[in-house]
PDB file of C-alpha atoms in Angstrom:
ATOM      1  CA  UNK A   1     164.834 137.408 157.291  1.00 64.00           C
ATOM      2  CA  UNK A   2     167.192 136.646 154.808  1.00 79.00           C
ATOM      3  CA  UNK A   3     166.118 136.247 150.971  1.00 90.00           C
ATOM      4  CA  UNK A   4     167.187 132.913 148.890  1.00 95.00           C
ATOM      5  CA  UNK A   5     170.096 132.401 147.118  1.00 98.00           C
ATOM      6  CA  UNK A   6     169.488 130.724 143.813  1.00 99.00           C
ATOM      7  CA  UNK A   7     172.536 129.240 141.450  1.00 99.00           C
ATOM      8  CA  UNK A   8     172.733 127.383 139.183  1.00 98.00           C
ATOM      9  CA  UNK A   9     174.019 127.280 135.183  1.00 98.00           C
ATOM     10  CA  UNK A  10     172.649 128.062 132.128  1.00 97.00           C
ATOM     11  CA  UNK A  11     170.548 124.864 131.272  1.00 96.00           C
ATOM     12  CA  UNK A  12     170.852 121.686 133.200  1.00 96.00           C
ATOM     13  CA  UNK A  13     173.299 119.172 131.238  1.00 90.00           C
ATOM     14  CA  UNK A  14     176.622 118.643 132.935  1.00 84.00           C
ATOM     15  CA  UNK A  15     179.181 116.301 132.660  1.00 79.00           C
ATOM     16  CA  UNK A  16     178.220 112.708 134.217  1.00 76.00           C
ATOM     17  CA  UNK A  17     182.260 112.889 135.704  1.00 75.00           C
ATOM     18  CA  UNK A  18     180.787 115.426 137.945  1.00 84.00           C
ATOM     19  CA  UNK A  19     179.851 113.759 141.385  1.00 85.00           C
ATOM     20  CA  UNK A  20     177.260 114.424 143.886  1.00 87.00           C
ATOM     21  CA  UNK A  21     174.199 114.333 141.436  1.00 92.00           C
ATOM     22  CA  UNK A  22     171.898 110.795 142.033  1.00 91.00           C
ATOM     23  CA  UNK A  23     171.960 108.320 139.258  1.00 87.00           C
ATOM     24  CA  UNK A  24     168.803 107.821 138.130  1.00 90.00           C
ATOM     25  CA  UNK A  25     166.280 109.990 136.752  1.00 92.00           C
ATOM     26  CA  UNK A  26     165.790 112.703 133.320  1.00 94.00           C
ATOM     27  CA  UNK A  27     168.465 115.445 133.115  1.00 94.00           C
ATOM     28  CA  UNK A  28     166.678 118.029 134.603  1.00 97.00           C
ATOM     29  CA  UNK A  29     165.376 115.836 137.808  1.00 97.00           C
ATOM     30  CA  UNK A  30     169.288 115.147 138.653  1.00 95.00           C
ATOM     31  CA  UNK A  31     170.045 118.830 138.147  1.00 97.00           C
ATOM     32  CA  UNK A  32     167.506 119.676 140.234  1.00 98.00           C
ATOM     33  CA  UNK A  33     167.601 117.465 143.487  1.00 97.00           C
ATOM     34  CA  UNK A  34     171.265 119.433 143.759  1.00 97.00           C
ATOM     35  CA  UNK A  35     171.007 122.899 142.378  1.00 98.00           C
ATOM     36  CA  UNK A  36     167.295 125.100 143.462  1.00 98.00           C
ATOM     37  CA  UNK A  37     167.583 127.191 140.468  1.00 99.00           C
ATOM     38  CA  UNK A  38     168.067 127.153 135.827  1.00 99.00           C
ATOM     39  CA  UNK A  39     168.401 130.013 133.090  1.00 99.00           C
ATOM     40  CA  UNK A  40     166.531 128.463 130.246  1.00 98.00           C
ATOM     41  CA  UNK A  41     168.812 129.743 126.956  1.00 97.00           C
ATOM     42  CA  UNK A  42     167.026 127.600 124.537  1.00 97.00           C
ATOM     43  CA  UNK A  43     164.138 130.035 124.476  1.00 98.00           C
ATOM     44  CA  UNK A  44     165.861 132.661 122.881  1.00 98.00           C
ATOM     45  CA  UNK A  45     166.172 130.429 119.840  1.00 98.00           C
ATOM     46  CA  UNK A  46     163.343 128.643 119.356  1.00 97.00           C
ATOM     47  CA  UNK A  47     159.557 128.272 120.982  1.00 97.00           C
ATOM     48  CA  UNK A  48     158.692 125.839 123.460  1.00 98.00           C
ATOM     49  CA  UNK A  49     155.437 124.825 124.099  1.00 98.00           C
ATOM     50  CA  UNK A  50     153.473 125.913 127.707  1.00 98.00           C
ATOM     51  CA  UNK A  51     152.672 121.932 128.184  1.00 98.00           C
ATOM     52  CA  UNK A  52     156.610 121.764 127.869  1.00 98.00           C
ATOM     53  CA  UNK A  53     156.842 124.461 130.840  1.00 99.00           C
ATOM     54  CA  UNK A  54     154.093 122.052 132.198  1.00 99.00           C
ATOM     55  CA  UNK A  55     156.356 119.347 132.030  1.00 98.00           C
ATOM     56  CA  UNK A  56     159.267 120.706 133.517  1.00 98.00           C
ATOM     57  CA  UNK A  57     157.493 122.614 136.510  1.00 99.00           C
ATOM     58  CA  UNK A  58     156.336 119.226 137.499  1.00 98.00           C
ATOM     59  CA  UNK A  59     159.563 117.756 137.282  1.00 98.00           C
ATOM     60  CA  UNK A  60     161.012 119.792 140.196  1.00 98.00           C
ATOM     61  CA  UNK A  61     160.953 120.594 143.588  1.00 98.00           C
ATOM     62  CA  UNK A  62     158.275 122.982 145.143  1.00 98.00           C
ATOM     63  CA  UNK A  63     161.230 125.524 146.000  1.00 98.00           C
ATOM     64  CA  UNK A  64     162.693 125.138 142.770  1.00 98.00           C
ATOM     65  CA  UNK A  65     162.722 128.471 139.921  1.00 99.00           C
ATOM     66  CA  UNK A  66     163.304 128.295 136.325  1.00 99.00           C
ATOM     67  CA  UNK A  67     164.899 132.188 134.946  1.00 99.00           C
ATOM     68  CA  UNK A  68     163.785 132.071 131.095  1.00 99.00           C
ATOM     69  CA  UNK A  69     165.127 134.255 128.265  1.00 99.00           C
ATOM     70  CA  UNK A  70     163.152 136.243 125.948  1.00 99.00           C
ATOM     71  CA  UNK A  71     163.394 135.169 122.686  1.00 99.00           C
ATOM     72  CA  UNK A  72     165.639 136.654 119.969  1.00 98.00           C
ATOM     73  CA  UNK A  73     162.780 138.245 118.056  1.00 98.00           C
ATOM     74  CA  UNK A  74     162.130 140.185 120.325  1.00 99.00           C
ATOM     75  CA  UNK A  75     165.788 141.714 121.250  1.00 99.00           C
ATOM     76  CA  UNK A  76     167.632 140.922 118.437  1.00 98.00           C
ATOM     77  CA  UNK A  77     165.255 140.881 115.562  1.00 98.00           C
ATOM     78  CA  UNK A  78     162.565 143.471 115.744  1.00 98.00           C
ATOM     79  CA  UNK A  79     165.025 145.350 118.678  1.00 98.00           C
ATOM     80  CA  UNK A  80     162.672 146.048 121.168  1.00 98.00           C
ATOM     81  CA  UNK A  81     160.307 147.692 118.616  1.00 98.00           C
ATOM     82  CA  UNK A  82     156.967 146.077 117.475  1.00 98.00           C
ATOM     83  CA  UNK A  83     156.873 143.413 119.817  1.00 98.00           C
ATOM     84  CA  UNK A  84     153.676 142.561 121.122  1.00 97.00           C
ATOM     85  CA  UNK A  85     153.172 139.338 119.223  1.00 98.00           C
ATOM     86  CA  UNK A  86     155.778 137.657 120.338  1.00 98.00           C
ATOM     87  CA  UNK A  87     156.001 139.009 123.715  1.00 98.00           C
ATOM     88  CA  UNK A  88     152.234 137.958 123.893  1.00 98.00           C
ATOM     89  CA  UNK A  89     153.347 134.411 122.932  1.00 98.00           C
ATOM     90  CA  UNK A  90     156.277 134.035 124.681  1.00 99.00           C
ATOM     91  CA  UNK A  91     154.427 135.120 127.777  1.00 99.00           C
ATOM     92  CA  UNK A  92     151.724 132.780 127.230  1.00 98.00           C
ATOM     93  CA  UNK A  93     154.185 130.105 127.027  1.00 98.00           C
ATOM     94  CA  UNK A  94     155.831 130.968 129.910  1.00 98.00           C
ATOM     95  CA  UNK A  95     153.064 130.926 132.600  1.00 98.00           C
ATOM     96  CA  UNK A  96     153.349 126.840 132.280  1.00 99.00           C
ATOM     97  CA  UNK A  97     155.999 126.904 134.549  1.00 99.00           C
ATOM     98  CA  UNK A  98     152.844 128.014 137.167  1.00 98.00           C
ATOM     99  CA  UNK A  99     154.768 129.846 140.361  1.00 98.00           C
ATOM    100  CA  UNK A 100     158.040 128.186 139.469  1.00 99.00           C
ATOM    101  CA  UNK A 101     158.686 131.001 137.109  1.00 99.00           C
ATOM    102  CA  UNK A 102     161.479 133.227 138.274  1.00 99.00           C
ATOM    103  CA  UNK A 103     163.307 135.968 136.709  1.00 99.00           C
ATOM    104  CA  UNK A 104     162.813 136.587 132.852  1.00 99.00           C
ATOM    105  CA  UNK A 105     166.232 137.718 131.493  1.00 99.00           C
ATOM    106  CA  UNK A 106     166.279 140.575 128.155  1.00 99.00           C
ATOM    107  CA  UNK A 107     169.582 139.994 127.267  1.00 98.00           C
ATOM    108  CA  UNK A 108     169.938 142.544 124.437  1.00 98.00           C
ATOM    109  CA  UNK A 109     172.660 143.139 121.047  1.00 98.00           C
ATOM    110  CA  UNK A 110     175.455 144.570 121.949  1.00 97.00           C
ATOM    111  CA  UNK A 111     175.355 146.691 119.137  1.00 98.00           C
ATOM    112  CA  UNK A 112     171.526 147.901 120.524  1.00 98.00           C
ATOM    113  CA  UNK A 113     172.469 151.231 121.973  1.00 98.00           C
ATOM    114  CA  UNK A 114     170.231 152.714 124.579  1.00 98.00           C
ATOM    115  CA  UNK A 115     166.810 154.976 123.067  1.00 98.00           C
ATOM    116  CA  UNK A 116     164.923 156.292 125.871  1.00 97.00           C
ATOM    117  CA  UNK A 117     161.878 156.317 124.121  1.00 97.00           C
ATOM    118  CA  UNK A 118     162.130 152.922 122.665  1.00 98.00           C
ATOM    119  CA  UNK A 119     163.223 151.538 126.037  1.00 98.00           C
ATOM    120  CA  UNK A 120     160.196 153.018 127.829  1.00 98.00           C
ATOM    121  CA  UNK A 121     157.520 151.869 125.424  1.00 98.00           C
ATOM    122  CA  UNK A 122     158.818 148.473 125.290  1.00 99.00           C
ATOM    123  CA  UNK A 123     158.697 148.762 129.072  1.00 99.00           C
ATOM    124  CA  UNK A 124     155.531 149.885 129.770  1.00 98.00           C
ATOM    125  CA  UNK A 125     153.950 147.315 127.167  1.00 98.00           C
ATOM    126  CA  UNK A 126     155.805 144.819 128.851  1.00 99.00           C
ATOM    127  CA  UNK A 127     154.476 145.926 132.183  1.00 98.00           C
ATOM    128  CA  UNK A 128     151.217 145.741 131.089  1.00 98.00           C
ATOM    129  CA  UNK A 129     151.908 141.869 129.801  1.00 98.00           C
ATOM    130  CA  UNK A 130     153.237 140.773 132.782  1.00 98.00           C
ATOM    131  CA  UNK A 131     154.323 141.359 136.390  1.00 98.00           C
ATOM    132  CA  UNK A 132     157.202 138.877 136.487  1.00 98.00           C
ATOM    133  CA  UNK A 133     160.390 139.816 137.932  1.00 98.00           C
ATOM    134  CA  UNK A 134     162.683 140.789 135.000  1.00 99.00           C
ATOM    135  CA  UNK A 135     166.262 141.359 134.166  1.00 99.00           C
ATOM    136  CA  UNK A 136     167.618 142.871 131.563  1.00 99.00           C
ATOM    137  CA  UNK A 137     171.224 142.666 130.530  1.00 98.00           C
ATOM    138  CA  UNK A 138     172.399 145.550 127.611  1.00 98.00           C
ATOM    139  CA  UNK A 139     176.157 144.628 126.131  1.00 97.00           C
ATOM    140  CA  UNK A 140     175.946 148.934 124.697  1.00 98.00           C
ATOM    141  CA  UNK A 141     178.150 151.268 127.218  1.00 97.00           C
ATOM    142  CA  UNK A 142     175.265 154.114 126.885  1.00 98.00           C
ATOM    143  CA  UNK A 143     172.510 151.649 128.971  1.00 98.00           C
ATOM    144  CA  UNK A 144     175.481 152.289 132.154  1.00 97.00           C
ATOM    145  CA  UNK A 145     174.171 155.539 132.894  1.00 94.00           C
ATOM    146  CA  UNK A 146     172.022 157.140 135.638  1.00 94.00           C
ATOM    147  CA  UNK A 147     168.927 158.138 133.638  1.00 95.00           C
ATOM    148  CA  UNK A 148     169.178 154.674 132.484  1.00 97.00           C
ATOM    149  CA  UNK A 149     168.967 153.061 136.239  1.00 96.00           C
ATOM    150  CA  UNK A 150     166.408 155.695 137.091  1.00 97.00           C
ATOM    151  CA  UNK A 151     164.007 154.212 134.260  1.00 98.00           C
ATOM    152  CA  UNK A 152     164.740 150.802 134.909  1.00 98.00           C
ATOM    153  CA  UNK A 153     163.395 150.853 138.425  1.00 98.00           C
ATOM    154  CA  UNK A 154     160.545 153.095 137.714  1.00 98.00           C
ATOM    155  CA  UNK A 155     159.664 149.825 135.577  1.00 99.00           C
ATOM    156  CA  UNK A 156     160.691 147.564 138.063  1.00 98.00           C
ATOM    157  CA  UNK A 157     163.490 146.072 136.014  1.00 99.00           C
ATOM    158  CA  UNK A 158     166.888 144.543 136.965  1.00 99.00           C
ATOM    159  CA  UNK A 159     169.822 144.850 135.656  1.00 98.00           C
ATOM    160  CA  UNK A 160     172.801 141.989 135.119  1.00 99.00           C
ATOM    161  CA  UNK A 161     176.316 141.752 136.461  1.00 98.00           C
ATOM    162  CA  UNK A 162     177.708 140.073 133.870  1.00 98.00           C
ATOM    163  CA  UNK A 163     181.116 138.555 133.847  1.00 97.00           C
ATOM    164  CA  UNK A 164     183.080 139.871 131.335  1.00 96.00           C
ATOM    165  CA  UNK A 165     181.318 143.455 131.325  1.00 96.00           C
ATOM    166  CA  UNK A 166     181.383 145.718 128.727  1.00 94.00           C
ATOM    167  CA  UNK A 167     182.238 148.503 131.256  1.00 96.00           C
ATOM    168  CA  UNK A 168     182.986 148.826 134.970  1.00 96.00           C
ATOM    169  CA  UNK A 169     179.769 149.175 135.925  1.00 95.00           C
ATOM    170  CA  UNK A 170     178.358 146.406 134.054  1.00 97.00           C
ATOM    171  CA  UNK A 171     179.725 143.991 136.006  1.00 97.00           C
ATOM    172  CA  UNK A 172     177.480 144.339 139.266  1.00 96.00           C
ATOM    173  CA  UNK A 173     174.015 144.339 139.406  1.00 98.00           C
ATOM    174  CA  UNK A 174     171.775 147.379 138.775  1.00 97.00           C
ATOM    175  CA  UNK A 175     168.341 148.823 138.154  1.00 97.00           C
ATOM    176  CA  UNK A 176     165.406 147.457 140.659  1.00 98.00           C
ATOM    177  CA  UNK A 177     167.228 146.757 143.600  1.00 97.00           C
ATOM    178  CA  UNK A 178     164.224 144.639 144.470  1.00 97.00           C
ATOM    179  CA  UNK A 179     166.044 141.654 142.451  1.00 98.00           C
ATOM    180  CA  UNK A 180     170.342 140.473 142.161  1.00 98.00           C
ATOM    181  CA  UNK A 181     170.800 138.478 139.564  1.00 99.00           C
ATOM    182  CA  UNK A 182     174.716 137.857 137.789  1.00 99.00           C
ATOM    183  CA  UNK A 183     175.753 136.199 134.814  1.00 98.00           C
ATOM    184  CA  UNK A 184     178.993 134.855 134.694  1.00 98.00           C
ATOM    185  CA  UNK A 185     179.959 133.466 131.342  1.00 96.00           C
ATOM    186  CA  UNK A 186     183.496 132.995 131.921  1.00 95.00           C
ATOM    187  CA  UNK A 187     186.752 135.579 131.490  1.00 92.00           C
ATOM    188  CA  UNK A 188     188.920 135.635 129.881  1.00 91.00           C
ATOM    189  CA  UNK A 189     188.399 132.980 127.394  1.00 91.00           C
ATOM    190  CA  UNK A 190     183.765 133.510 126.931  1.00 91.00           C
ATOM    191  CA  UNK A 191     182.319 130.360 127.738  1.00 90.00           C
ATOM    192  CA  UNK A 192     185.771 128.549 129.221  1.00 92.00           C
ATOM    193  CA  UNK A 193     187.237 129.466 131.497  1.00 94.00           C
ATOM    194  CA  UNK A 194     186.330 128.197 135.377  1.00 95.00           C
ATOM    195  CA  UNK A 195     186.244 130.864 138.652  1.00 97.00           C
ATOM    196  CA  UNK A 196     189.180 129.983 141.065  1.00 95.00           C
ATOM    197  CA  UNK A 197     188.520 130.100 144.908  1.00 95.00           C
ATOM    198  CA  UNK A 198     189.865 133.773 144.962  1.00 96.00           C
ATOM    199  CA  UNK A 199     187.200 134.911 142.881  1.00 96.00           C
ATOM    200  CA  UNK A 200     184.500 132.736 144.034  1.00 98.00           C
ATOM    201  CA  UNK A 201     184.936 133.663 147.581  1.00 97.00           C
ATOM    202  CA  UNK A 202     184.425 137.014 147.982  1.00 98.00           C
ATOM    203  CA  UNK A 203     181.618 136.519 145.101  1.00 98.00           C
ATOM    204  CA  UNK A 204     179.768 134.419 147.959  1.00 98.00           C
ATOM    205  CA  UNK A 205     180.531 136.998 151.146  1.00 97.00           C
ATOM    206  CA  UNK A 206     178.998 139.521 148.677  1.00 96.00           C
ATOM    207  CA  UNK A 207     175.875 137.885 147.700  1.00 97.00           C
ATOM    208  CA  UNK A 208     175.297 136.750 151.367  1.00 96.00           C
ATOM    209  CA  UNK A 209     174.908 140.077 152.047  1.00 95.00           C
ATOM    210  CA  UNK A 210     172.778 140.818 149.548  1.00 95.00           C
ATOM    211  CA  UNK A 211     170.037 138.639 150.387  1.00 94.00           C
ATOM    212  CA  UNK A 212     169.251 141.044 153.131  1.00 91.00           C
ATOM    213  CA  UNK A 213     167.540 143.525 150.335  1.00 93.00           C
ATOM    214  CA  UNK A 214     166.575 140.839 147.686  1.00 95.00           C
ATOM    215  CA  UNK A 215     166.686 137.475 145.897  1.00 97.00           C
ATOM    216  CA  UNK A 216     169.903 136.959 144.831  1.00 98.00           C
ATOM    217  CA  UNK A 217     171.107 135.043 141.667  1.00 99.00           C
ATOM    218  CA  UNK A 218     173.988 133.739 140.018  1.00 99.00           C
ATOM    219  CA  UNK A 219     174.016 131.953 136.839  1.00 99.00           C
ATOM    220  CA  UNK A 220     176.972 129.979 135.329  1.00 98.00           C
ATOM    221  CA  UNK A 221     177.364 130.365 131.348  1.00 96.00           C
ATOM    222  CA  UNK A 222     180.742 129.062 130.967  1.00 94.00           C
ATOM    223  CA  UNK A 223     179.105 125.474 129.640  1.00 92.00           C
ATOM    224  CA  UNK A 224     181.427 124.488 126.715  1.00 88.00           C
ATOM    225  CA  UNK A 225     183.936 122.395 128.420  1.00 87.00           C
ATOM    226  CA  UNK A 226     181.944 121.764 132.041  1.00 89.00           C
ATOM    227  CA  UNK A 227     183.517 124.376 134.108  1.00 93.00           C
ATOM    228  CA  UNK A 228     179.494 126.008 134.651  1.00 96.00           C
ATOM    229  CA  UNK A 229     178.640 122.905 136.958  1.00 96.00           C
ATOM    230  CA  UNK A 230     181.790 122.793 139.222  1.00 95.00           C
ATOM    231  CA  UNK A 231     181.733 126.325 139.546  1.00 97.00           C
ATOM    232  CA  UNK A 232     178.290 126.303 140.255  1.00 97.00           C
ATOM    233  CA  UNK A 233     178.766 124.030 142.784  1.00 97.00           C
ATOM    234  CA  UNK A 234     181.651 125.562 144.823  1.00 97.00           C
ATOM    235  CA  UNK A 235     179.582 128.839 144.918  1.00 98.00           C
ATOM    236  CA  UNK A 236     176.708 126.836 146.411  1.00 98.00           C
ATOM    237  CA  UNK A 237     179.062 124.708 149.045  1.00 97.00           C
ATOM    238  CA  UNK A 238     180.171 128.716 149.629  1.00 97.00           C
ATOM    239  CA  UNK A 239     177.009 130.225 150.476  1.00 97.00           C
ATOM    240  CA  UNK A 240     175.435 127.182 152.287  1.00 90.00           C
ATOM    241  CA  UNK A 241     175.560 127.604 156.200  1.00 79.00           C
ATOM    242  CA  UNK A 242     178.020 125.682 158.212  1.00 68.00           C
ATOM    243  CA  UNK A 243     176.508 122.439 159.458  1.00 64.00           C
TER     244      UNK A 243
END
């Protein structure tokens, strides 16, 4: 049986111009009635309380799944080193969003390049913190190697496909094959630019046929000018059985 496809953008405002979302209700109840999945980016910069996971969790659907990313103190600050007390915290926080927790993205510097020791000692601890499904998406050409994959899934750890990617093989998923999960934050112009139909169709045949081997996920960064939720949307009108 086939796994779930789960898209959706990088938090849930859009533009009101955008049609098919119902009228009434918070920001996050319209997002959700259309889309089954959300990358929370806000964590990264600041704490949110677990009664504020609370609150969100409840304001979904039962087959709905919040991705979260780790905080920058963790990746960006203290670099993967030292980072029990946050990861503790962040953790903590976390596990309000009960089983509607999906994927926690590690999206790390791209000037962090990869240390095998450091990478497997952050690993382990975090392994030891939690069992959550986890992605991690390095922006340094030396985590694209194969001792680098082989660690990743000892660890059970995903890797992004991130649109643009820092190298060729960046740019399709990686590591645990247990979990797909892609980024796609807009190319050329970071954060702009929309997908056309000739890239988002055989991004949908491939995913499709994904979901045979795992949980597949594609996130839409390209939020400044509104291009994340009509993308979003054409990818989910793509990979949505025919009536």
């Amino acid at each position: 049986m086939p796994h779930d496809i789960r898209i959706g953008t990088a938090g849930w405002s859009f533009p009101r111009t955008v049609e098919g979302f119902p009228a009434e209700g918070s920001g996050l109840e319209r997002y959700a009635a259309v889309f089954n999945a959300v990358e929370i980016n806000s964590s990264f910069y600041r704490p949110h309380q677990r009664k504020t996971y609370e609150r969100w969790a409840a304001s979904t659907p039962a087959d709905f799944r919040f991705a979260v990313k780790a905080p920058k103190t963790i990746t960006h600050e203290r670099r993967l080193v030292d980072t029990e007390e946050p990861m503790t915290r962040f953790l903590d926080e976390c596990r309000g969003l009960g089983d509607k927790l999906g994927p926690v993205l590690v999206q790390l510097p791209p000037s962090l390049k990869f240390d095998a020791g450091a990478v497997e000692a952050f690993l382990a601890a975090w392994r030891k913190a939690t069992t959550a499904a986890t992605v991690l998406e390095p922006r340094h050409a030396t985590w694209f190697e194969a001792p680098v994959e082989t660690l990743l899934r000892s660890f059970e750890v995903a890797l992004v496909g991130a649109d643009p990617a820092v190298v060729p093989a960046a740019a399709e998923p990686g590591g645990w094959p247990g979990l797909t999960y892609r980024r796609l934050h807009g190319s050329p112009a970071m954060y702009k630019t929309s997908y056309d139909d000739g890239r988002l169709e055989p991004l949908a045949a491939r995913m499709i046929g994904e979901t045979r081997a795992a949980e597949c996920w594609c996130v839409f960064d390209n939020t400044q000018f509104g291009a994340a939720t009509t993308d979003a949307l054409k990818l989910k009108a793509l990979t949505s059985p025919a009536p």
